[in-house]
Amino acid sequence: MTGVTERWNAVRAEVASEAERRGRNPDDITIVVVTKFHPVSVIEELLDAGATDFGESRHQDAAPKTEALAGRELTWHFVGQVQSNKARAIARYTTFIHSLDRDSVVEALRTADSQVGGFIEVNLTDDPGRGGVNDADEMLRLAELIASTDTIDLRGIMAVAPQHDDAGRAFERIATLSEALRQAHPNATDISAGMSADWRDALAHGATHLRIGTSITGNRPVQG
Ligand SMILES: *Cc1c(COP(=O)(O)O)cnc(C)c1O
């Protein structure tokens, strides 16, 4: 039976070889291990195995985990939907928020006590009700608002590819939007895209941050 450490080692090695195959430096790719619904012990095992970046998607789960691991050296990424009234609390423990998708969250973060790195989430589905900005205009408008804060350092864009769609086309769209963002905000070069099922495609289209859960952690426990 393989465990978390073996799977982490396997995924890390495969990401490095895929990066090299694409002419990318593996050091430029961040693997964010998404540990939502898993206990702190899984994160501790991954830390011992050399993982450094972890992602959580719900504030009520993330807050106690980050507190339990406060003495360890690691970087937190918040990847789930942010409620405006929780945004400042989230900013206290996370280094990055991948899911900035509307004005109210940015306005709440404007008065945060600590700086965060931010990604604008783009919605690649046809359903405008899903999280994320819906087009380049909305993205650039939100980017301007982010740039007007002292508390958010705009890093780039984030997306979840539609599951039953052609992932390649979705990632091409991310790459195009990323280019448009970079023209207006030259430092916002990062692309957070790719999960367990589609990270190879995302990497091929320029992803810098792969958010990988189940391939490393195993199946998520049933959530309570
Ligand atoms: C859960 C989650 C992931 C990881 O998904 P896997 O399919 O388990 O790799 C990545 N990104 C976000 C936003 C998530 O919520």
Short mmCIF file of C-alpha atoms and ligand atoms in Angstrom, two decimals:
data_model
loop_
_atom_site.label_atom_id
_atom_site.label_comp_id
_atom_site.label_asym_id
_atom_site.label_seq_id
_atom_site.Cartn_x
_atom_site.Cartn_y
_atom_site.Cartn_z
CA MET A 1 0.00 0.00 0.00
CA THR A 2 1.35 3.40 -0.87
CA GLY A 3 0.98 6.27 1.55
CA VAL A 4 1.03 10.04 1.47
CA THR A 5 4.83 10.31 1.46
CA GLU A 6 5.21 7.94 -1.50
CA ARG A 7 2.51 9.74 -3.46
CA TRP A 8 4.07 13.14 -2.72
CA ASN A 9 7.46 11.89 -3.91
CA ALA A 10 5.91 10.44 -7.05
CA VAL A 11 3.94 13.58 -7.93
CA ARG A 12 6.89 15.85 -7.20
CA ALA A 13 9.15 13.77 -9.46
CA GLU A 14 6.57 13.70 -12.22
CA VAL A 15 5.98 17.47 -12.03
CA ALA A 16 9.74 18.03 -12.29
CA SER A 17 10.10 15.78 -15.32
CA GLU A 18 7.03 17.26 -17.06
CA ALA A 19 8.40 20.76 -16.40
CA GLU A 20 11.76 19.85 -17.93
CA ARG A 21 10.06 18.22 -20.90
CA ARG A 22 8.30 21.56 -21.49
CA GLY A 23 11.50 23.55 -21.15
CA ARG A 24 10.47 24.97 -17.79
CA ASN A 25 12.59 25.16 -14.65
CA PRO A 26 11.00 22.84 -12.03
CA ASP A 27 11.94 25.43 -9.37
CA ASP A 28 9.48 27.85 -11.01
CA ILE A 29 6.56 25.49 -10.39
CA THR A 30 4.89 25.53 -6.98
CA ILE A 31 2.97 22.43 -5.94
CA VAL A 32 0.22 23.53 -3.56
CA VAL A 33 -0.92 20.39 -1.76
CA VAL A 34 -4.64 20.85 -1.17
CA THR A 35 -5.31 19.24 2.21
CA LYS A 36 -8.95 20.23 2.72
CA PHE A 37 -10.89 17.79 4.93
CA HIS A 38 -7.67 15.97 5.91
CA PRO A 39 -6.34 16.08 9.45
CA VAL A 40 -3.27 17.99 10.62
CA SER A 41 -1.35 14.68 10.83
CA VAL A 42 -1.43 14.40 7.02
CA ILE A 43 0.07 17.87 6.68
CA GLU A 44 2.76 16.98 9.23
CA GLU A 45 3.69 13.87 7.26
CA LEU A 46 3.93 15.93 4.08
CA LEU A 47 6.07 18.56 5.79
CA ASP A 48 8.46 15.83 6.91
CA ALA A 49 8.55 14.61 3.30
CA GLY A 50 9.54 18.07 2.08
CA ALA A 51 6.27 19.67 0.98
CA THR A 52 6.20 23.40 1.71
CA ASP A 53 2.95 24.82 0.30
CA PHE A 54 -0.53 23.82 1.43
CA GLY A 55 -4.00 24.80 0.30
CA GLU A 56 -7.26 24.95 2.23
CA SER A 57 -10.70 25.95 1.02
CA ARG A 58 -12.85 26.62 4.08
CA HIS A 59 -12.05 29.20 6.73
CA GLN A 60 -13.60 27.21 9.58
CA ASP A 61 -11.27 24.26 8.80
CA ALA A 62 -8.22 26.27 7.83
CA ALA A 63 -8.11 28.47 10.93
CA PRO A 64 -7.58 25.65 13.49
CA LYS A 65 -5.13 23.82 11.21
CA THR A 66 -2.98 26.88 10.68
CA GLU A 67 -3.02 27.47 14.42
CA ALA A 68 -2.01 23.87 15.17
CA LEU A 69 0.93 24.20 12.76
CA ALA A 70 1.94 27.74 13.73
CA GLY A 71 5.41 26.59 14.80
CA ARG A 72 6.22 24.91 11.47
CA GLU A 73 7.73 26.54 8.45
CA LEU A 74 5.17 26.38 5.65
CA THR A 75 3.22 28.57 3.28
CA TRP A 76 -0.57 28.64 3.28
CA HIS A 77 -2.71 29.20 0.21
CA PHE A 78 -6.43 29.85 0.56
CA VAL A 79 -8.12 28.36 -2.53
CA GLY A 80 -11.82 28.34 -1.65
CA GLN A 81 -14.52 30.94 -1.94
CA VAL A 82 -13.90 33.86 0.41
CA GLN A 83 -16.81 35.32 2.33
CA SER A 84 -16.30 39.06 2.69
CA ASN A 85 -16.91 38.94 6.43
CA LYS A 86 -14.15 36.30 6.82
CA ALA A 87 -11.61 37.89 4.49
CA ARG A 88 -9.64 39.77 7.13
CA ALA A 89 -9.47 36.71 9.38
CA ILE A 90 -8.21 34.59 6.47
CA ALA A 91 -5.53 37.17 5.69
CA ARG A 92 -4.11 36.68 9.19
CA TYR A 93 -2.88 33.15 8.50
CA THR A 94 -2.58 32.76 4.76
CA THR A 95 0.20 34.06 2.54
CA PHE A 96 -1.82 33.77 -0.66
CA ILE A 97 -5.49 33.96 -1.59
CA HIS A 98 -6.14 32.28 -4.96
CA SER A 99 -9.81 33.10 -5.17
CA LEU A 100 -10.34 36.86 -5.35
CA ASP A 101 -13.50 37.11 -7.40
CA ARG A 102 -15.38 40.26 -6.46
CA ASP A 103 -15.15 43.81 -5.19
CA SER A 104 -16.54 43.16 -1.72
CA VAL A 105 -13.73 40.73 -0.87
CA VAL A 106 -11.07 43.16 -2.11
CA GLU A 107 -12.67 46.00 -0.15
CA ALA A 108 -12.72 43.87 3.01
CA LEU A 109 -9.03 43.03 2.53
CA ARG A 110 -8.16 46.69 2.04
CA THR A 111 -8.11 47.09 5.82
CA ALA A 112 -6.44 43.73 6.61
CA ASP A 113 -3.69 43.73 9.23
CA SER A 114 -1.30 41.79 7.01
CA GLN A 115 -0.37 41.66 3.34
CA VAL A 116 -1.48 38.81 1.12
CA GLY A 117 -0.52 37.73 -2.37
CA GLY A 118 -3.65 37.60 -4.49
CA PHE A 119 -4.85 35.74 -7.57
CA ILE A 120 -7.95 36.79 -9.51
CA GLU A 121 -10.21 33.80 -10.05
CA VAL A 122 -11.62 33.52 -13.55
CA ASN A 123 -14.74 31.53 -14.32
CA LEU A 124 -14.19 29.27 -17.33
CA THR A 125 -17.64 27.70 -17.31
CA ASP A 126 -20.72 28.98 -19.15
CA ASP A 127 -22.48 29.48 -15.83
CA PRO A 128 -22.02 33.13 -14.76
CA GLY A 129 -23.12 32.20 -11.24
CA ARG A 130 -19.92 30.23 -10.59
CA GLY A 131 -17.05 31.84 -8.70
CA GLY A 132 -14.74 34.05 -10.69
CA VAL A 133 -14.79 36.98 -13.07
CA ASN A 134 -16.41 36.19 -16.40
CA ASP A 135 -14.26 38.01 -18.94
CA ALA A 136 -11.15 40.09 -19.53
CA ASP A 137 -12.92 43.38 -18.82
CA GLU A 138 -14.14 42.20 -15.42
CA MET A 139 -10.69 40.82 -14.69
CA LEU A 140 -8.93 44.09 -15.52
CA ARG A 141 -11.43 46.10 -13.51
CA LEU A 142 -10.91 43.91 -10.43
CA ALA A 143 -7.15 44.09 -10.98
CA GLU A 144 -7.33 47.90 -10.85
CA LEU A 145 -9.23 47.73 -7.59
CA ILE A 146 -6.66 45.31 -6.15
CA ALA A 147 -3.83 47.57 -7.29
CA SER A 148 -5.45 50.43 -5.37
CA THR A 149 -4.94 48.57 -2.06
CA ASP A 150 -1.76 48.47 0.03
CA THR A 151 -2.64 45.06 1.39
CA ILE A 152 -2.95 42.85 -1.70
CA ASP A 153 0.03 42.08 -3.90
CA LEU A 154 -1.49 40.97 -7.22
CA ARG A 155 0.31 37.78 -8.31
CA GLY A 156 -1.78 36.59 -11.26
CA ILE A 157 -4.85 34.58 -12.13
CA MET A 158 -6.44 31.35 -10.99
CA ALA A 159 -8.97 29.03 -12.58
CA VAL A 160 -10.61 25.66 -12.20
CA ALA A 161 -10.99 23.98 -15.60
CA PRO A 162 -14.48 22.66 -16.36
CA GLN A 163 -14.54 18.94 -15.71
CA HIS A 164 -16.35 17.65 -18.76
CA ASP A 165 -15.01 20.17 -21.18
CA ASP A 166 -11.91 20.19 -23.29
CA ALA A 167 -9.38 21.13 -20.61
CA GLY A 168 -6.82 22.18 -23.21
CA ARG A 169 -9.13 24.87 -24.54
CA ALA A 170 -9.83 26.12 -21.04
CA PHE A 171 -6.13 26.39 -20.26
CA GLU A 172 -5.52 28.25 -23.52
CA ARG A 173 -8.10 30.77 -22.39
CA ILE A 174 -6.29 31.15 -19.05
CA ALA A 175 -3.03 31.76 -20.89
CA THR A 176 -4.66 34.47 -23.03
CA LEU A 177 -6.22 36.16 -19.99
CA SER A 178 -2.90 35.97 -18.16
CA GLU A 179 -1.23 37.80 -21.02
CA ALA A 180 -3.86 40.54 -20.91
CA LEU A 181 -3.40 40.88 -17.16
CA ARG A 182 0.38 41.07 -17.47
CA GLN A 183 0.17 43.90 -19.99
CA ALA A 184 -1.60 46.04 -17.41
CA HIS A 185 0.16 44.61 -14.33
CA PRO A 186 3.64 43.37 -15.29
CA ASN A 187 4.27 41.69 -11.93
CA ALA A 188 1.09 39.62 -12.05
CA THR A 189 2.74 36.75 -13.89
CA ASP A 190 1.54 33.71 -11.94
CA ILE A 191 -1.02 31.21 -13.17
CA SER A 192 -2.73 29.00 -10.59
CA ALA A 193 -4.29 26.18 -12.60
CA GLY A 194 -4.34 22.42 -12.71
CA MET A 195 -5.59 19.85 -10.21
CA SER A 196 -5.03 16.10 -9.81
CA ALA A 197 -6.78 15.22 -13.06
CA ASP A 198 -5.48 17.96 -15.34
CA TRP A 199 -2.24 19.44 -14.01
CA ARG A 200 -0.17 18.14 -16.94
CA ASP A 201 -2.32 20.12 -19.36
CA ALA A 202 -2.15 23.17 -17.12
CA LEU A 203 1.63 22.93 -16.90
CA ALA A 204 1.84 22.71 -20.68
CA HIS A 205 -0.11 25.99 -20.87
CA GLY A 206 2.09 27.90 -18.48
CA ALA A 207 0.72 27.17 -15.00
CA THR A 208 3.08 28.22 -12.22
CA HIS A 209 0.98 26.95 -9.29
CA LEU A 210 -0.53 23.45 -9.42
CA ARG A 211 -3.21 22.83 -6.78
CA ILE A 212 -3.05 19.09 -6.25
CA GLY A 213 -5.17 17.27 -3.68
CA THR A 214 -6.26 13.66 -4.05
CA SER A 215 -3.28 12.45 -6.14
CA ILE A 216 -1.14 13.19 -3.09
CA THR A 217 -3.43 12.94 -0.07
CA GLY A 218 -5.60 10.07 -1.29
CA ASN A 219 -9.37 10.38 -1.31
CA ARG A 220 -10.80 13.03 0.95
CA PRO A 221 -12.59 11.80 4.06
CA VAL A 222 -16.35 12.29 3.92
CA GLN A 223 -16.92 15.87 5.05
CA GLY A 224 -18.92 16.58 8.14
C1 LIG B 1 -10.06 20.61 -3.86
C2 LIG B 1 -9.45 21.60 -4.75
C3 LIG B 1 -8.29 21.29 -5.51
C4 LIG B 1 -7.65 19.92 -5.51
O1 LIG B 1 -8.44 19.02 -6.24
P1 LIG B 1 -7.96 17.50 -6.52
O2 LIG B 1 -8.82 17.07 -7.63
O3 LIG B 1 -8.18 16.75 -5.26
O4 LIG B 1 -6.53 17.55 -6.89
C5 LIG B 1 -7.75 22.28 -6.28
N1 LIG B 1 -8.29 23.53 -6.34
C6 LIG B 1 -9.37 23.87 -5.63
C7 LIG B 1 -9.91 25.24 -5.75
C8 LIG B 1 -9.99 22.92 -4.83
O5 LIG B 1 -11.09 23.27 -4.13
#
